Amino acid sequence: KKYLTVFAAMCVFVFSSCITLGEQWFLYPEQYKELPLKSGKNTKAREVSLETEKGIVLKGIFIDHKDSRDTLVYFYGNQESIRKASKRLYFIAEEFAVNVLCFDYREYGLSSGKASFDALVYDAPYVFDFAKEISERIFLFGQSLGTVQTAVIGSERSPDGIIMEAPFTSAEEAVPAMTEGLWPPFNAIIHLKPDEALINKSDQPVERMAKITAPLLVLHGENDATFPVRLGRKMHDAAASEEKSFCLLENTGHDNVNIFSGRAYECMKVFFEKYR
């Protein structure tokens, strides 16, 4: 399961009934030396750079599909990186004939700076604006934590479509819900809650949804033990989008969403066929 570090903390503090989590529990930067650049049948990847503020440079990958003028901007989950998400990135580019842009977050990969929720929110619009310099039509894909950025961009810019995978509503609602995913007997004796700093952040994803009007697809596993499926439904329902759909993934949890085949793939295929 995801958040094994959190589970380890449960073992250490097993006699404590309430455990408070700050943002450090949800950010796991991975550094590496080289971006996974390669060429495919119809694609070729290159490294890209973006300075979001003085001294802060994000490093990323742009996968150029020879037949596409559209770009999908991908925001991965907290324990991911471009390196770990590369199989998905190249698959999306080839299978759906779309350019794919993905930047590592601050402190992730080759990007500079310090990882934080505030940094994710701050940098997101710059990533979208970078993409607009490449393509006129922009789609967003947010996975788990990455739905924070898609919600920010969707409410402040005008993307042509948004896909959210396993989104959460807010720290105040999502962190306690994570208790449900703990193994017995911990799920009965442990209560998780976010610290005040997380609760008081002004950019809770669900608060952004009322300003999102782009076509929306929400993918969520019915057995998600990290962010229960009801949170994804709430995000879907809160969106102002006139055209939106919820794709329930049976026998699927949080970390094993399969976009390469099956239900999630079919939902994405229909989405792209309709809005591209």
PDB file of C-alpha atoms in Angstrom:
ATOM      1  CA  LYS A   1       0.000   0.000   0.000  1.00  0.00           C
ATOM      2  CA  LYS A   2       1.005   3.572  -0.445  1.00  0.00           C
ATOM      3  CA  TYR A   3       2.105   5.608   2.529  1.00  0.00           C
ATOM      4  CA  LEU A   4       4.067   2.731   4.069  1.00  0.00           C
ATOM      5  CA  THR A   5       5.921   5.360   6.026  1.00  0.00           C
ATOM      6  CA  VAL A   6       2.650   6.374   7.617  1.00  0.00           C
ATOM      7  CA  PHE A   7       1.957   2.764   8.497  1.00  0.00           C
ATOM      8  CA  ALA A   8       5.384   2.451  10.098  1.00  0.00           C
ATOM      9  CA  ALA A   9       4.494   5.451  12.224  1.00  0.00           C
ATOM     10  CA  MET A  10       1.352   3.636  13.294  1.00  0.00           C
ATOM     11  CA  CYS A  11       3.488   0.827  14.645  1.00  0.00           C
ATOM     12  CA  VAL A  12       5.708   3.226  16.557  1.00  0.00           C
ATOM     13  CA  PHE A  13       2.800   5.146  18.008  1.00  0.00           C
ATOM     14  CA  VAL A  14       0.425   2.216  18.327  1.00  0.00           C
ATOM     15  CA  PHE A  15      -0.774   3.331  21.732  1.00  0.00           C
ATOM     16  CA  SER A  16      -1.674   6.774  20.463  1.00  0.00           C
ATOM     17  CA  SER A  17      -5.243   7.088  19.240  1.00  0.00           C
ATOM     18  CA  CYS A  18      -4.690  10.251  17.209  1.00  0.00           C
ATOM     19  CA  ILE A  19      -1.785  10.997  14.909  1.00  0.00           C
ATOM     20  CA  THR A  20      -1.304  14.370  13.246  1.00  0.00           C
ATOM     21  CA  LEU A  21       0.280  14.457   9.800  1.00  0.00           C
ATOM     22  CA  GLY A  22       1.975  17.424   8.143  1.00  0.00           C
ATOM     23  CA  GLU A  23       2.908  17.874   4.507  1.00  0.00           C
ATOM     24  CA  GLN A  24       6.244  16.096   5.020  1.00  0.00           C
ATOM     25  CA  TRP A  25       4.281  12.840   5.197  1.00  0.00           C
ATOM     26  CA  PHE A  26       2.992  13.313   1.658  1.00  0.00           C
ATOM     27  CA  LEU A  27       6.022  14.472  -0.315  1.00  0.00           C
ATOM     28  CA  TYR A  28       8.684  11.919  -1.247  1.00  0.00           C
ATOM     29  CA  PRO A  29      11.169  13.528  -3.654  1.00  0.00           C
ATOM     30  CA  GLU A  30      13.248  11.180  -5.769  1.00  0.00           C
ATOM     31  CA  GLN A  31      16.416  12.454  -7.410  1.00  0.00           C
ATOM     32  CA  TYR A  32      18.117  10.850 -10.392  1.00  0.00           C
ATOM     33  CA  LYS A  33      20.824  11.828 -12.861  1.00  0.00           C
ATOM     34  CA  GLU A  34      19.216  11.419 -16.287  1.00  0.00           C
ATOM     35  CA  LEU A  35      15.759  11.885 -17.766  1.00  0.00           C
ATOM     36  CA  PRO A  36      14.343   8.811 -19.546  1.00  0.00           C
ATOM     37  CA  LEU A  37      14.586  10.200 -23.070  1.00  0.00           C
ATOM     38  CA  LYS A  38      13.910   7.905 -26.007  1.00  0.00           C
ATOM     39  CA  SER A  39      12.301   7.752 -29.434  1.00  0.00           C
ATOM     40  CA  GLY A  40       9.273   5.648 -30.336  1.00  0.00           C
ATOM     41  CA  LYS A  41       7.487   4.659 -33.509  1.00  0.00           C
ATOM     42  CA  ASN A  42       5.818   8.060 -33.796  1.00  0.00           C
ATOM     43  CA  THR A  43       7.437  10.012 -30.976  1.00  0.00           C
ATOM     44  CA  LYS A  44      10.680  11.641 -29.963  1.00  0.00           C
ATOM     45  CA  ALA A  45      11.452  13.023 -26.503  1.00  0.00           C
ATOM     46  CA  ARG A  46      13.579  15.950 -25.465  1.00  0.00           C
ATOM     47  CA  GLU A  47      14.533  17.645 -22.212  1.00  0.00           C
ATOM     48  CA  VAL A  48      12.861  20.944 -21.347  1.00  0.00           C
ATOM     49  CA  SER A  49      13.500  23.520 -18.621  1.00  0.00           C
ATOM     50  CA  LEU A  50      11.285  26.084 -16.929  1.00  0.00           C
ATOM     51  CA  GLU A  51      12.262  28.793 -14.452  1.00  0.00           C
ATOM     52  CA  THR A  52       9.234  29.550 -12.278  1.00  0.00           C
ATOM     53  CA  GLU A  53      11.001  32.039 -10.027  1.00  0.00           C
ATOM     54  CA  LYS A  54      14.558  33.260  -9.599  1.00  0.00           C
ATOM     55  CA  GLY A  55      16.841  30.327  -8.940  1.00  0.00           C
ATOM     56  CA  ILE A  56      14.105  27.702  -9.283  1.00  0.00           C
ATOM     57  CA  VAL A  57      14.386  25.623 -12.444  1.00  0.00           C
ATOM     58  CA  LEU A  58      12.102  22.699 -13.189  1.00  0.00           C
ATOM     59  CA  LYS A  59      13.409  20.009 -15.507  1.00  0.00           C
ATOM     60  CA  GLY A  60      11.014  18.024 -17.610  1.00  0.00           C
ATOM     61  CA  ILE A  61      10.346  15.927 -20.658  1.00  0.00           C
ATOM     62  CA  PHE A  62       8.440  16.762 -23.836  1.00  0.00           C
ATOM     63  CA  ILE A  63       7.368  13.809 -25.958  1.00  0.00           C
ATOM     64  CA  ASP A  64       6.657  15.084 -29.447  1.00  0.00           C
ATOM     65  CA  HIS A  65       4.199  13.035 -31.512  1.00  0.00           C
ATOM     66  CA  LYS A  66       4.752  13.587 -35.216  1.00  0.00           C
ATOM     67  CA  ASP A  67       1.022  13.773 -36.022  1.00  0.00           C
ATOM     68  CA  SER A  68      -0.254  15.854 -33.100  1.00  0.00           C
ATOM     69  CA  ARG A  69      -0.709  19.534 -32.428  1.00  0.00           C
ATOM     70  CA  ASP A  70      -2.308  18.902 -29.030  1.00  0.00           C
ATOM     71  CA  THR A  71      -0.381  18.501 -25.771  1.00  0.00           C
ATOM     72  CA  LEU A  72      -1.297  16.646 -22.596  1.00  0.00           C
ATOM     73  CA  VAL A  73       0.364  17.965 -19.435  1.00  0.00           C
ATOM     74  CA  TYR A  74       0.896  15.178 -16.899  1.00  0.00           C
ATOM     75  CA  PHE A  75       1.109  15.688 -13.126  1.00  0.00           C
ATOM     76  CA  TYR A  76       2.127  12.544 -11.242  1.00  0.00           C
ATOM     77  CA  GLY A  77       1.503  11.303  -7.692  1.00  0.00           C
ATOM     78  CA  ASN A  78       3.599  12.066  -4.622  1.00  0.00           C
ATOM     79  CA  GLN A  79       5.815   8.978  -4.795  1.00  0.00           C
ATOM     80  CA  GLU A  80       6.249   9.182  -8.547  1.00  0.00           C
ATOM     81  CA  SER A  81       8.647  11.082 -10.806  1.00  0.00           C
ATOM     82  CA  ILE A  82       9.207  11.372 -14.533  1.00  0.00           C
ATOM     83  CA  ARG A  83      11.457   8.329 -14.305  1.00  0.00           C
ATOM     84  CA  LYS A  84       8.800   6.228 -12.583  1.00  0.00           C
ATOM     85  CA  ALA A  85       5.953   7.549 -14.743  1.00  0.00           C
ATOM     86  CA  SER A  86       7.834   7.256 -18.044  1.00  0.00           C
ATOM     87  CA  LYS A  87       6.048   4.069 -19.175  1.00  0.00           C
ATOM     88  CA  ARG A  88       2.723   5.872 -18.825  1.00  0.00           C
ATOM     89  CA  LEU A  89       3.977   9.019 -20.515  1.00  0.00           C
ATOM     90  CA  TYR A  90       5.235   7.230 -23.606  1.00  0.00           C
ATOM     91  CA  PHE A  91       2.146   5.025 -23.777  1.00  0.00           C
ATOM     92  CA  ILE A  92      -0.217   8.010 -23.681  1.00  0.00           C
ATOM     93  CA  ALA A  93       1.769   9.783 -26.396  1.00  0.00           C
ATOM     94  CA  GLU A  94       1.834   6.785 -28.747  1.00  0.00           C
ATOM     95  CA  GLU A  95      -1.604   5.311 -28.049  1.00  0.00           C
ATOM     96  CA  PHE A  96      -3.600   8.539 -28.135  1.00  0.00           C
ATOM     97  CA  ALA A  97      -1.408  10.366 -30.666  1.00  0.00           C
ATOM     98  CA  VAL A  98      -0.804  13.378 -28.448  1.00  0.00           C
ATOM     99  CA  ASN A  99       2.259  15.314 -27.331  1.00  0.00           C
ATOM    100  CA  VAL A 100       3.031  14.791 -23.646  1.00  0.00           C
ATOM    101  CA  LEU A 101       4.688  17.302 -21.314  1.00  0.00           C
ATOM    102  CA  CYS A 102       5.741  16.482 -17.769  1.00  0.00           C
ATOM    103  CA  PHE A 103       7.907  18.462 -15.358  1.00  0.00           C
ATOM    104  CA  ASP A 104       9.415  17.037 -12.198  1.00  0.00           C
ATOM    105  CA  TYR A 105       8.283  18.965  -9.131  1.00  0.00           C
ATOM    106  CA  ARG A 106      10.722  20.950  -7.012  1.00  0.00           C
ATOM    107  CA  GLU A 107      13.298  18.634  -5.408  1.00  0.00           C
ATOM    108  CA  TYR A 108      12.114  15.755  -7.623  1.00  0.00           C
ATOM    109  CA  GLY A 109      14.318  14.413 -10.415  1.00  0.00           C
ATOM    110  CA  LEU A 110      16.633  17.100 -11.760  1.00  0.00           C
ATOM    111  CA  SER A 111      14.484  20.028 -10.598  1.00  0.00           C
ATOM    112  CA  SER A 112      15.846  22.480  -8.049  1.00  0.00           C
ATOM    113  CA  GLY A 113      14.157  23.951  -4.992  1.00  0.00           C
ATOM    114  CA  LYS A 114      12.345  22.429  -2.026  1.00  0.00           C
ATOM    115  CA  ALA A 115       9.201  20.325  -2.366  1.00  0.00           C
ATOM    116  CA  SER A 116       6.061  21.746  -0.733  1.00  0.00           C
ATOM    117  CA  PHE A 117       2.346  22.034  -1.401  1.00  0.00           C
ATOM    118  CA  ASP A 118       2.690  25.777  -1.834  1.00  0.00           C
ATOM    119  CA  ALA A 119       5.341  25.200  -4.500  1.00  0.00           C
ATOM    120  CA  LEU A 120       3.084  22.771  -6.376  1.00  0.00           C
ATOM    121  CA  VAL A 121       0.327  25.370  -6.481  1.00  0.00           C
ATOM    122  CA  TYR A 122       2.690  28.219  -7.384  1.00  0.00           C
ATOM    123  CA  ASP A 123       4.427  26.392 -10.232  1.00  0.00           C
ATOM    124  CA  ALA A 124       1.352  24.841 -11.861  1.00  0.00           C
ATOM    125  CA  PRO A 125       0.163  27.848 -13.925  1.00  0.00           C
ATOM    126  CA  TYR A 126       3.708  28.373 -15.224  1.00  0.00           C
ATOM    127  CA  VAL A 127       3.737  24.799 -16.499  1.00  0.00           C
ATOM    128  CA  PHE A 128       0.447  25.372 -18.319  1.00  0.00           C
ATOM    129  CA  ASP A 129       1.678  28.625 -19.845  1.00  0.00           C
ATOM    130  CA  PHE A 130       4.821  26.823 -21.010  1.00  0.00           C
ATOM    131  CA  ALA A 131       2.641  24.220 -22.715  1.00  0.00           C
ATOM    132  CA  LYS A 132       0.572  26.924 -24.425  1.00  0.00           C
ATOM    133  CA  GLU A 133       3.716  28.187 -26.107  1.00  0.00           C
ATOM    134  CA  ILE A 134       4.009  24.766 -27.745  1.00  0.00           C
ATOM    135  CA  SER A 135       0.392  23.873 -28.522  1.00  0.00           C
ATOM    136  CA  GLU A 136      -2.902  25.687 -28.854  1.00  0.00           C
ATOM    137  CA  ARG A 137      -4.956  22.860 -27.342  1.00  0.00           C
ATOM    138  CA  ILE A 138      -3.939  21.638 -23.887  1.00  0.00           C
ATOM    139  CA  PHE A 139      -5.233  18.692 -21.876  1.00  0.00           C
ATOM    140  CA  LEU A 140      -4.378  17.934 -18.254  1.00  0.00           C
ATOM    141  CA  PHE A 141      -3.848  14.624 -16.478  1.00  0.00           C
ATOM    142  CA  GLY A 142      -3.500  14.606 -12.691  1.00  0.00           C
ATOM    143  CA  GLN A 143      -2.723  11.466 -10.711  1.00  0.00           C
ATOM    144  CA  SER A 144      -3.509  11.505  -6.961  1.00  0.00           C
ATOM    145  CA  LEU A 145      -1.416  14.404  -5.601  1.00  0.00           C
ATOM    146  CA  GLY A 146      -1.186  15.686  -9.174  1.00  0.00           C
ATOM    147  CA  THR A 147      -4.879  16.517  -9.086  1.00  0.00           C
ATOM    148  CA  VAL A 148      -3.929  19.500  -6.912  1.00  0.00           C
ATOM    149  CA  GLN A 149      -2.195  21.102  -9.893  1.00  0.00           C
ATOM    150  CA  THR A 150      -4.913  20.150 -12.352  1.00  0.00           C
ATOM    151  CA  ALA A 151      -7.518  21.748 -10.084  1.00  0.00           C
ATOM    152  CA  VAL A 152      -5.431  24.916  -9.806  1.00  0.00           C
ATOM    153  CA  ILE A 153      -4.873  25.196 -13.549  1.00  0.00           C
ATOM    154  CA  GLY A 154      -8.436  24.231 -14.392  1.00  0.00           C
ATOM    155  CA  SER A 155      -9.773  27.041 -12.208  1.00  0.00           C
ATOM    156  CA  GLU A 156      -7.310  29.701 -13.403  1.00  0.00           C
ATOM    157  CA  ARG A 157      -6.736  28.831 -17.057  1.00  0.00           C
ATOM    158  CA  SER A 158      -8.785  27.310 -19.880  1.00  0.00           C
ATOM    159  CA  PRO A 159      -7.589  23.780 -20.654  1.00  0.00           C
ATOM    160  CA  ASP A 160      -9.434  21.810 -23.328  1.00  0.00           C
ATOM    161  CA  GLY A 161      -9.992  18.811 -21.083  1.00  0.00           C
ATOM    162  CA  ILE A 162      -9.018  17.399 -17.682  1.00  0.00           C
ATOM    163  CA  ILE A 163      -8.488  13.837 -16.487  1.00  0.00           C
ATOM    164  CA  MET A 164      -8.182  13.233 -12.746  1.00  0.00           C
ATOM    165  CA  GLU A 165      -7.083   9.866 -11.389  1.00  0.00           C
ATOM    166  CA  ALA A 166      -7.874   9.106  -7.741  1.00  0.00           C
ATOM    167  CA  PRO A 167      -8.356  12.734  -6.674  1.00  0.00           C
ATOM    168  CA  PHE A 168      -8.898  13.937  -3.116  1.00  0.00           C
ATOM    169  CA  THR A 169     -11.095  16.768  -1.937  1.00  0.00           C
ATOM    170  CA  SER A 170      -9.220  18.465   0.890  1.00  0.00           C
ATOM    171  CA  ALA A 171      -6.676  17.695   3.573  1.00  0.00           C
ATOM    172  CA  GLU A 172      -9.347  17.978   6.251  1.00  0.00           C
ATOM    173  CA  GLU A 173     -11.498  15.307   4.614  1.00  0.00           C
ATOM    174  CA  ALA A 174      -8.906  13.089   2.929  1.00  0.00           C
ATOM    175  CA  VAL A 175      -6.402  12.518   5.745  1.00  0.00           C
ATOM    176  CA  PRO A 176      -8.944  11.097   8.245  1.00  0.00           C
ATOM    177  CA  ALA A 177     -10.353   8.951   5.427  1.00  0.00           C
ATOM    178  CA  MET A 178      -6.942   7.330   5.048  1.00  0.00           C
ATOM    179  CA  THR A 179      -7.574   5.613   8.383  1.00  0.00           C
ATOM    180  CA  GLU A 180     -10.052   3.362   6.582  1.00  0.00           C
ATOM    181  CA  GLY A 181      -7.209   1.915   4.539  1.00  0.00           C
ATOM    182  CA  LEU A 182      -5.113   0.800   7.514  1.00  0.00           C
ATOM    183  CA  TRP A 183      -4.900  -2.888   8.311  1.00  0.00           C
ATOM    184  CA  PRO A 184      -6.933  -4.229  11.232  1.00  0.00           C
ATOM    185  CA  PRO A 185      -6.801  -3.588  14.111  1.00  0.00           C
ATOM    186  CA  PHE A 186      -5.123  -0.237  13.392  1.00  0.00           C
ATOM    187  CA  ASN A 187      -8.115   1.061  11.438  1.00  0.00           C
ATOM    188  CA  ALA A 188     -10.186   0.703  14.607  1.00  0.00           C
ATOM    189  CA  ILE A 189      -7.801   2.276  17.116  1.00  0.00           C
ATOM    190  CA  ILE A 190      -5.919   4.879  15.079  1.00  0.00           C
ATOM    191  CA  HIS A 191      -7.244   8.229  13.928  1.00  0.00           C
ATOM    192  CA  LEU A 192      -5.301  10.278  11.395  1.00  0.00           C
ATOM    193  CA  LYS A 193      -5.733  14.010  11.078  1.00  0.00           C
ATOM    194  CA  PRO A 194      -3.937  16.770   9.153  1.00  0.00           C
ATOM    195  CA  ASP A 195      -2.063  19.475  10.976  1.00  0.00           C
ATOM    196  CA  GLU A 196      -3.431  23.009  11.052  1.00  0.00           C
ATOM    197  CA  ALA A 197      -1.069  24.161   8.306  1.00  0.00           C
ATOM    198  CA  LEU A 198      -2.563  21.644   5.867  1.00  0.00           C
ATOM    199  CA  ILE A 199      -6.134  22.383   6.902  1.00  0.00           C
ATOM    200  CA  ASN A 200      -5.678  26.131   6.542  1.00  0.00           C
ATOM    201  CA  LYS A 201      -4.158  26.098   3.065  1.00  0.00           C
ATOM    202  CA  SER A 202      -6.380  28.108   0.759  1.00  0.00           C
ATOM    203  CA  ASP A 203      -5.926  25.876  -2.272  1.00  0.00           C
ATOM    204  CA  GLN A 204      -7.911  22.780  -1.335  1.00  0.00           C
ATOM    205  CA  PRO A 205      -8.788  20.940  -4.573  1.00  0.00           C
ATOM    206  CA  VAL A 206     -12.546  20.714  -4.003  1.00  0.00           C
ATOM    207  CA  GLU A 207     -12.761  24.482  -3.535  1.00  0.00           C
ATOM    208  CA  ARG A 208     -11.375  24.923  -7.038  1.00  0.00           C
ATOM    209  CA  MET A 209     -13.856  22.646  -8.777  1.00  0.00           C
ATOM    210  CA  ALA A 210     -16.683  25.184  -8.933  1.00  0.00           C
ATOM    211  CA  LYS A 211     -14.531  27.261 -11.301  1.00  0.00           C
ATOM    212  CA  ILE A 212     -13.646  24.376 -13.602  1.00  0.00           C
ATOM    213  CA  THR A 213     -15.690  24.342 -16.808  1.00  0.00           C
ATOM    214  CA  ALA A 214     -13.519  22.177 -19.065  1.00  0.00           C
ATOM    215  CA  PRO A 215     -14.671  18.666 -20.005  1.00  0.00           C
ATOM    216  CA  LEU A 216     -13.774  16.404 -17.082  1.00  0.00           C
ATOM    217  CA  LEU A 217     -13.098  12.698 -16.649  1.00  0.00           C
ATOM    218  CA  VAL A 218     -12.551  11.271 -13.165  1.00  0.00           C
ATOM    219  CA  LEU A 219     -10.982   7.801 -12.842  1.00  0.00           C
ATOM    220  CA  HIS A 220     -11.241   6.152  -9.420  1.00  0.00           C
ATOM    221  CA  GLY A 221     -10.723   2.630  -8.122  1.00  0.00           C
ATOM    222  CA  GLU A 222     -13.652   1.212  -6.176  1.00  0.00           C
ATOM    223  CA  ASN A 223     -11.232  -0.309  -3.637  1.00  0.00           C
ATOM    224  CA  ASP A 224      -9.035   2.765  -3.192  1.00  0.00           C
ATOM    225  CA  ALA A 225      -7.776   2.514   0.395  1.00  0.00           C
ATOM    226  CA  THR A 226      -5.875   5.811   0.299  1.00  0.00           C
ATOM    227  CA  PHE A 227      -8.501   8.210  -1.034  1.00  0.00           C
ATOM    228  CA  PRO A 228     -11.880   6.420  -0.919  1.00  0.00           C
ATOM    229  CA  VAL A 229     -13.958   6.515  -4.074  1.00  0.00           C
ATOM    230  CA  ARG A 230     -16.507   8.851  -2.481  1.00  0.00           C
ATOM    231  CA  LEU A 231     -13.867  11.620  -2.589  1.00  0.00           C
ATOM    232  CA  GLY A 232     -13.504  11.199  -6.334  1.00  0.00           C
ATOM    233  CA  ARG A 233     -17.266  11.333  -6.773  1.00  0.00           C
ATOM    234  CA  LYS A 234     -17.410  14.496  -4.694  1.00  0.00           C
ATOM    235  CA  MET A 235     -14.760  16.128  -6.887  1.00  0.00           C
ATOM    236  CA  HIS A 236     -16.695  15.110  -9.992  1.00  0.00           C
ATOM    237  CA  ASP A 237     -19.967  16.462  -8.614  1.00  0.00           C
ATOM    238  CA  ALA A 238     -18.381  19.752  -7.504  1.00  0.00           C
ATOM    239  CA  ALA A 239     -17.066  20.608 -10.974  1.00  0.00           C
ATOM    240  CA  ALA A 240     -18.931  23.263 -12.929  1.00  0.00           C
ATOM    241  CA  SER A 241     -18.173  21.390 -16.150  1.00  0.00           C
ATOM    242  CA  GLU A 242     -21.259  20.803 -18.274  1.00  0.00           C
ATOM    243  CA  GLU A 243     -19.615  17.735 -19.770  1.00  0.00           C
ATOM    244  CA  LYS A 244     -18.151  15.415 -17.161  1.00  0.00           C
ATOM    245  CA  SER A 245     -18.025  11.700 -16.488  1.00  0.00           C
ATOM    246  CA  PHE A 246     -17.046   9.400 -13.640  1.00  0.00           C
ATOM    247  CA  CYS A 247     -15.265   6.164 -14.487  1.00  0.00           C
ATOM    248  CA  LEU A 248     -15.483   3.601 -11.678  1.00  0.00           C
ATOM    249  CA  LEU A 249     -12.682   1.038 -11.849  1.00  0.00           C
ATOM    250  CA  GLU A 250     -13.754  -2.288 -10.375  1.00  0.00           C
ATOM    251  CA  ASN A 251     -11.297  -4.401  -8.377  1.00  0.00           C
ATOM    252  CA  THR A 252      -8.868  -1.480  -8.406  1.00  0.00           C
ATOM    253  CA  GLY A 253      -7.134   0.330  -5.570  1.00  0.00           C
ATOM    254  CA  HIS A 254      -5.068   3.497  -5.419  1.00  0.00           C
ATOM    255  CA  ASP A 255      -1.729   2.316  -6.773  1.00  0.00           C
ATOM    256  CA  ASN A 256      -2.786  -0.180  -9.413  1.00  0.00           C
ATOM    257  CA  VAL A 257      -4.865   1.865 -11.841  1.00  0.00           C
ATOM    258  CA  ASN A 258      -4.234   0.325 -15.256  1.00  0.00           C
ATOM    259  CA  ILE A 259      -4.435   2.858 -18.075  1.00  0.00           C
ATOM    260  CA  PHE A 260      -2.906   0.440 -20.589  1.00  0.00           C
ATOM    261  CA  SER A 261      -6.020  -1.708 -21.007  1.00  0.00           C
ATOM    262  CA  GLY A 262      -9.429  -2.360 -19.528  1.00  0.00           C
ATOM    263  CA  ARG A 263     -11.915   0.112 -18.102  1.00  0.00           C
ATOM    264  CA  ALA A 264      -9.581   3.076 -17.485  1.00  0.00           C
ATOM    265  CA  TYR A 265      -8.126   2.793 -20.980  1.00  0.00           C
ATOM    266  CA  GLU A 266     -11.576   2.667 -22.569  1.00  0.00           C
ATOM    267  CA  CYS A 267     -12.753   5.715 -20.603  1.00  0.00           C
ATOM    268  CA  MET A 268      -9.691   7.676 -21.687  1.00  0.00           C
ATOM    269  CA  LYS A 269     -10.134   6.597 -25.294  1.00  0.00           C
ATOM    270  CA  VAL A 270     -13.743   7.786 -25.358  1.00  0.00           C
ATOM    271  CA  PHE A 271     -12.730  11.056 -23.688  1.00  0.00           C
ATOM    272  CA  PHE A 272     -10.037  11.845 -26.255  1.00  0.00           C
ATOM    273  CA  GLU A 273     -12.206  10.809 -29.199  1.00  0.00           C
ATOM    274  CA  LYS A 274     -14.937  13.156 -28.025  1.00  0.00           C
ATOM    275  CA  TYR A 275     -12.935  16.234 -27.091  1.00  0.00           C
ATOM    276  CA  ARG A 276      -9.988  16.268 -29.482  1.00  0.00           C
TER     277      ARG A 276
END
